Coordinates of C-alpha atoms in Angstrom, one line a residue:
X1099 CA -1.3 5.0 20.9
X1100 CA -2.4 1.9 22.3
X1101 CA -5.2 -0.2 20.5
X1102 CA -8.9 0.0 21.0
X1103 CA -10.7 -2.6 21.5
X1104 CA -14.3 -1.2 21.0
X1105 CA -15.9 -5.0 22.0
X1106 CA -13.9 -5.2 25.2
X1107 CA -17.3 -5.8 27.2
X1108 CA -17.6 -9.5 27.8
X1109 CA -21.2 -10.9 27.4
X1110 CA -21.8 -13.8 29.5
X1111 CA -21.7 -17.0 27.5
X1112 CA -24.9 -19.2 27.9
X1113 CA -24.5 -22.9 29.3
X1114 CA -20.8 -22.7 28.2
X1115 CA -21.2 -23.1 24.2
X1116 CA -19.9 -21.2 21.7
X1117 CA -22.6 -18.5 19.7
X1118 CA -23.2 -19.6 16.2
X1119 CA -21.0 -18.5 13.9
X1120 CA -23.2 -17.9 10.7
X1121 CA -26.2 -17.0 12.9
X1122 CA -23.8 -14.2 14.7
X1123 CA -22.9 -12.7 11.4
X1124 CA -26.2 -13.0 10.1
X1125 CA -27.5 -11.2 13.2
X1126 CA -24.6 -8.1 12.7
X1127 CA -25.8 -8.2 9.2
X1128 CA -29.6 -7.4 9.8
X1129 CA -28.4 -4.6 12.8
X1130 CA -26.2 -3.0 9.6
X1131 CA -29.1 -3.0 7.4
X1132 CA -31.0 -1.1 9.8
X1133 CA -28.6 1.1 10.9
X1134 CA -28.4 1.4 7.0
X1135 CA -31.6 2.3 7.0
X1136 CA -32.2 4.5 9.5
X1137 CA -28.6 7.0 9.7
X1138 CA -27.3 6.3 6.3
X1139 CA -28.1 8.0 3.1
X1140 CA -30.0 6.4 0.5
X1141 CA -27.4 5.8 -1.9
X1142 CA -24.9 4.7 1.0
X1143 CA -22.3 7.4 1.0
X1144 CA -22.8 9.1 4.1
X1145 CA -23.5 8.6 7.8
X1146 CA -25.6 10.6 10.3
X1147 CA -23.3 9.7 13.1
X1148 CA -24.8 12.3 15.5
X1149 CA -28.2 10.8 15.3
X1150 CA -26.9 7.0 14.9
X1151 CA -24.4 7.3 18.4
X1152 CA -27.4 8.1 20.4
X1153 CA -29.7 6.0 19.1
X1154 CA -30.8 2.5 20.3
X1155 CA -30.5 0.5 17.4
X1156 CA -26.4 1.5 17.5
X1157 CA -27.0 0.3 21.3
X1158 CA -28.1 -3.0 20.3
X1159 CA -25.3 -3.3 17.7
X1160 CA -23.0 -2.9 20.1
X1161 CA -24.3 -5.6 22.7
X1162 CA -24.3 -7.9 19.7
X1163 CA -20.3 -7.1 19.0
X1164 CA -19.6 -8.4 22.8
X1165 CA -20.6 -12.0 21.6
X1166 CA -17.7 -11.5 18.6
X1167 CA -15.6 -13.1 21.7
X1168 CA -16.6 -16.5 21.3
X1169 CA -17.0 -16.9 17.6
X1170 CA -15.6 -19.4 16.4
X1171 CA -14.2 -18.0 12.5
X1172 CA -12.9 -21.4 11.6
X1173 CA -16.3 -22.7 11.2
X1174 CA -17.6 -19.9 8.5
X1175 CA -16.6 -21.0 4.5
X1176 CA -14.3 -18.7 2.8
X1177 CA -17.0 -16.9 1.1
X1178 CA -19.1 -16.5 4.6
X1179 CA -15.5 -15.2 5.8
X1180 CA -15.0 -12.9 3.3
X1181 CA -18.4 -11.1 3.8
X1182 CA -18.2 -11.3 7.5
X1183 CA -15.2 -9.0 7.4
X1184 CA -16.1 -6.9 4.7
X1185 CA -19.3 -5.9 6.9
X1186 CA -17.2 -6.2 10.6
X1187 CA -14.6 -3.5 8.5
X1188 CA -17.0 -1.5 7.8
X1189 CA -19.3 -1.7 10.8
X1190 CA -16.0 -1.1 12.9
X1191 CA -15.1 1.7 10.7
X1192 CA -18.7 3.3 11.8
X1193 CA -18.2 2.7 15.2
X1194 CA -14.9 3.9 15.8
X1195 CA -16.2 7.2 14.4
X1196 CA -18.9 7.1 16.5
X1197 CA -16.9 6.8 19.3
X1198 CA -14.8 9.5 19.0
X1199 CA -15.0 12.2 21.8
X1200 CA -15.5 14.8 19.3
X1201 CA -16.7 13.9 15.8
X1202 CA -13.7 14.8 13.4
X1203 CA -14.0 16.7 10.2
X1204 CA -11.6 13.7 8.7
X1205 CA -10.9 10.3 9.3
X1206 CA -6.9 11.6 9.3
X1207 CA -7.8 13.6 12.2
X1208 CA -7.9 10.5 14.5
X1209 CA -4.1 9.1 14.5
X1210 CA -3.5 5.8 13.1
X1211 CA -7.4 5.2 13.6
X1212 CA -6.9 1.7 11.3
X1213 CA -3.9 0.2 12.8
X1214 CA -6.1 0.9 16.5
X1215 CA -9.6 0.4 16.0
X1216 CA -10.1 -3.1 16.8
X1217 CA -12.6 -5.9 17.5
X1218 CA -11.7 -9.0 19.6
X1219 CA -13.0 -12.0 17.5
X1220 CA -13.1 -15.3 19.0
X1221 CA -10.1 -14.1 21.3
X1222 CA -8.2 -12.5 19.1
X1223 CA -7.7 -8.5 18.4
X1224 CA -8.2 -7.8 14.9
X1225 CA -7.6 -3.6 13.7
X1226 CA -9.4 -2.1 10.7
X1227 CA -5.9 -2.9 9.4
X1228 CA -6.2 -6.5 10.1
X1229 CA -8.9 -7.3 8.4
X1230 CA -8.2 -5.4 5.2
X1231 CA -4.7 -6.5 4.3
X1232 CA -4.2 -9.2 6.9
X1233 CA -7.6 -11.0 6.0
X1234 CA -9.5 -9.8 2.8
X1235 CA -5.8 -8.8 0.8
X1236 CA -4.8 -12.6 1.8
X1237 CA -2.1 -11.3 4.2
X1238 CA -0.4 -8.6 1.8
X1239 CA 1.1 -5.6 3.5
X1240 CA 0.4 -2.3 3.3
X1241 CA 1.1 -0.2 0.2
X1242 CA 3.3 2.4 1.7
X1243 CA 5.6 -1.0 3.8
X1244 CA 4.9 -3.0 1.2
X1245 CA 8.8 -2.7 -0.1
X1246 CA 9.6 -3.1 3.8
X1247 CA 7.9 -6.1 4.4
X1248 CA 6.1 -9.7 2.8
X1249 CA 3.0 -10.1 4.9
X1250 CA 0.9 -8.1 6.9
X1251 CA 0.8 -10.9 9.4
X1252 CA 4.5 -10.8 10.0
X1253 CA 4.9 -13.9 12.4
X1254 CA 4.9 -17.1 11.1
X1255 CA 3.2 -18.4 14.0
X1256 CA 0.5 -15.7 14.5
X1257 CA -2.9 -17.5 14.7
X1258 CA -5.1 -15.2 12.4
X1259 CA -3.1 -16.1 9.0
X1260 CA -4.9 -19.0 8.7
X1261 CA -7.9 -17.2 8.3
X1262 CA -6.5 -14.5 5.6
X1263 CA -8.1 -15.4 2.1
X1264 CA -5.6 -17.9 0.1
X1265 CA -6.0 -15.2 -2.6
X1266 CA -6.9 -11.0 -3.0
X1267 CA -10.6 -10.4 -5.0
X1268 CA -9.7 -6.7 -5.8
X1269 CA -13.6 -6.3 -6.2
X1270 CA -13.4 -5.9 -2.0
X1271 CA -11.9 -2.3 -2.7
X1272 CA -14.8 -1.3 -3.7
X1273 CA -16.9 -2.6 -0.6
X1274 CA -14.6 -1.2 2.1
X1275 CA -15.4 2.0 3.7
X1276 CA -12.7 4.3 5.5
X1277 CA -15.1 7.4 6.4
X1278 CA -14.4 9.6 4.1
X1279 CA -16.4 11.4 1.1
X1280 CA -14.2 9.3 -2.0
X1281 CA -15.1 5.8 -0.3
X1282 CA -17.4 3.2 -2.1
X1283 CA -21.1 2.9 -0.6
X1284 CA -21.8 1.2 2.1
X1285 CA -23.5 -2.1 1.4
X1286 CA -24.3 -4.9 3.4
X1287 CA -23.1 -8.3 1.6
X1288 CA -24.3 -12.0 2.6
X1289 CA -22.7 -14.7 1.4
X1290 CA -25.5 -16.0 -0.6
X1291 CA -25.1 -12.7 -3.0
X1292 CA -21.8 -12.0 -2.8
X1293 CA -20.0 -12.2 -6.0
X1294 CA -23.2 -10.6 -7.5
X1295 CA -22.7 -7.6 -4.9
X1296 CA -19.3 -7.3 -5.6
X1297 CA -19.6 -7.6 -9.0
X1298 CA -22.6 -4.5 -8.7
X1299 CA -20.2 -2.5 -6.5
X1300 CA -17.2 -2.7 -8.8
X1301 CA -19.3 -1.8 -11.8
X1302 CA -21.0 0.8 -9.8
X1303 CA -17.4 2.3 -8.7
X1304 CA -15.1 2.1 -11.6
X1305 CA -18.6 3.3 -13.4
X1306 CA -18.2 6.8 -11.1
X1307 CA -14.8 6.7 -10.5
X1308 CA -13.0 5.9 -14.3
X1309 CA -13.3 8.4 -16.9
X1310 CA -11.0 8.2 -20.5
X1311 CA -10.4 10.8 -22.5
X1312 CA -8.0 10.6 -25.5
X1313 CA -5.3 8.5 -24.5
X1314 CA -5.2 9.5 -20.8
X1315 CA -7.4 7.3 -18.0
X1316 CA -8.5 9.4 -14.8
X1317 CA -8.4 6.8 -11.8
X1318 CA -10.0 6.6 -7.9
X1319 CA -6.5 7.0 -5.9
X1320 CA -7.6 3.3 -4.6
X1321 CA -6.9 2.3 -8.0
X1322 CA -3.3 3.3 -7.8
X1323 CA -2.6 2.8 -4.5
X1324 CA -3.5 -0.8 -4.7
X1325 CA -2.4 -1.2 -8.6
X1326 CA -0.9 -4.9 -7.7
X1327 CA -4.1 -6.1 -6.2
X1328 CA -5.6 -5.7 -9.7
X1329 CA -2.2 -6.6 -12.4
X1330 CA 1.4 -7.0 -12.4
X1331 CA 1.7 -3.8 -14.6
X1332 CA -0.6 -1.2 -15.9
X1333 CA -1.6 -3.0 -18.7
X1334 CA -3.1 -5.3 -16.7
X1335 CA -4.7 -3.2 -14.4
X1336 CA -6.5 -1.1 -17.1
X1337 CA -7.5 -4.3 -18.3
X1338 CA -9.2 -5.4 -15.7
X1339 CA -10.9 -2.1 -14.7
X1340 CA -12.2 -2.2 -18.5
X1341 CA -14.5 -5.3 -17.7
X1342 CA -16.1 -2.8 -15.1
X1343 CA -17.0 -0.1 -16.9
X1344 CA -19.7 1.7 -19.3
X1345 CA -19.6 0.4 -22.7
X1346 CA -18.6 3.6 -24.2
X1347 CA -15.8 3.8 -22.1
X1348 CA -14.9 0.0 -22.1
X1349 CA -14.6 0.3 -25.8
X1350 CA -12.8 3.3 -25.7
X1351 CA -10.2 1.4 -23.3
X1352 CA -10.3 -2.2 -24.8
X1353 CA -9.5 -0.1 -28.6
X1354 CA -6.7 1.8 -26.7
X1355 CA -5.0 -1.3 -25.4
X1356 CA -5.3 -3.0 -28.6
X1357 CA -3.8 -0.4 -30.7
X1358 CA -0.5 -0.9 -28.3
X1359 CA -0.2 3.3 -28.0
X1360 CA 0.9 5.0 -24.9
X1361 CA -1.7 5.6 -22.1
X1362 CA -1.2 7.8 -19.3
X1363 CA -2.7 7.2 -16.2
X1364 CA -3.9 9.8 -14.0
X1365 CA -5.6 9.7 -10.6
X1366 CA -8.2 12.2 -9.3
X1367 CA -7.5 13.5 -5.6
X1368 CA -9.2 11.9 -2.9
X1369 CA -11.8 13.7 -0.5
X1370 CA -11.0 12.9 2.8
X1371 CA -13.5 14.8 4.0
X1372 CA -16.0 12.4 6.8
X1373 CA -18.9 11.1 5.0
X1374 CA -21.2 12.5 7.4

């Protein structure tokens, strides 16, 4: 399957400048929030896409992701980065649904829908894939190549690894959204609040997602898929997750890591179902 470039439509470029960068991704931003608004649930965890692919607002949105072309990402901070493709990933990941001939009961359904669902951004193709592990992960592959390969960006001289993050913040995992039922919220994250959102929507997560009982830790699947985002072992990883959770249960952890005993880490299965 080829990729799908769901900005292919070229908007004509006004007296030959580029758009704006931060007033671009400011613009996407507000079209998310009402889109948010309007075909999402309250607490951000599932989509009318019906209602939303019809509608004008989604219309509009889309006229705004022609003028991705010319943006110029080199001129937004890392932090303005980082929240521009947190909400491009998951604004993609909405529209890509939405496009879909016939609305699937799973995001599986649709083969290798983030390697092919793409944007062009300031010339270049980016897939959901891109911007996760190529971007946000600071160019780290894949979990299931990562013994196969070093980078996601594989070529040395391919122009969108100087945009990749110069580190991972593991907190992203809980602001991306694949479409299905087990996903974070959506949000919409400004640069302004961002470490305060992320810090909410990892507390927020872990909070829903962690539970420890005895000396065994239940975990979201995208804890263990992405283990090395958040430690070098599992020590480490429960460690960091502990920072993120309840009190009860942080002590609970913090006492079981102290005492040195062994922990067993479980992970719940993951609903693939659409979040629809």
């Amino acid at each position: 399957m080829s990729k799908k470039v769901l900005n292919e439509a070229v908007p004509v470029q006004q007296d030959g400048s580029s758009w704006e960068p931060v007033q671009l991704a400011v613009q996407l931003q507000k079209d998310m929030l009402k889109l948010k608004g309007e075909y999402m649930s309250d607490d951000g965890r599932s989509v009318d896409y019906v209602r939303l692919k019809n509608s004008d607002t989604f219309k509009d949105y889309i006229k705004q992701t022609c003028q991705l072309h010319y943006l110029d990402l080199t001129k937004l901070s890392l932090t303005e980065r980082k929240a521009f493709f947190i909400n491009v990933y998951n604004s993609l990941t909405i529209h890509g649904l939405a496009d879909c001939d016939q609305l699937p009961s799973s995001v599986l359904e649709v083969k290798d829908f983030w390697a092919n669902t793409c944007y062009n951004i300031g010339g270049l193709v980016f897939s959901l894939d891109d911007m996760e592990h190529g971007i946000l992960r600071g160019n780290r592959p894949h979990p299931s190549v990562a013994h196969k390969q070093q980078h996601h960006f594989s070529q040395d001289d391919d122009p969108r690894t100087q945009l990749a993050m110069s580190s991972v913040d593991p907190r992203v995992h809980f602001a991306l959204v694949c479409g299905a039922k087990s996903c974070p919220a959506i949000q919409v994250y400004t640069s302004d609040n961002l470490d305060r959102a992320l810090e909410g929507a990892a507390r927020s997560f872990c909070g829903q997602e962690v539970n420890v009982e005895g000396n065994k830790v239940t975990v979201s699947k995208i804890l263990e898929w992405y283990a090395s985002d958040f430690g070098a072992n599992e020590n480490e990883l429960l460690s960091w997750i502990s920072k993120y959770l309840p009190n009860d249960l942080q002590q609970q952890l913090v006492r079981l890591l102290s005492d040195n005993e062994p922990i067993t880490i479980d992970s719940r299965p993951y609903n693939w179902t659409l979040n629809h």
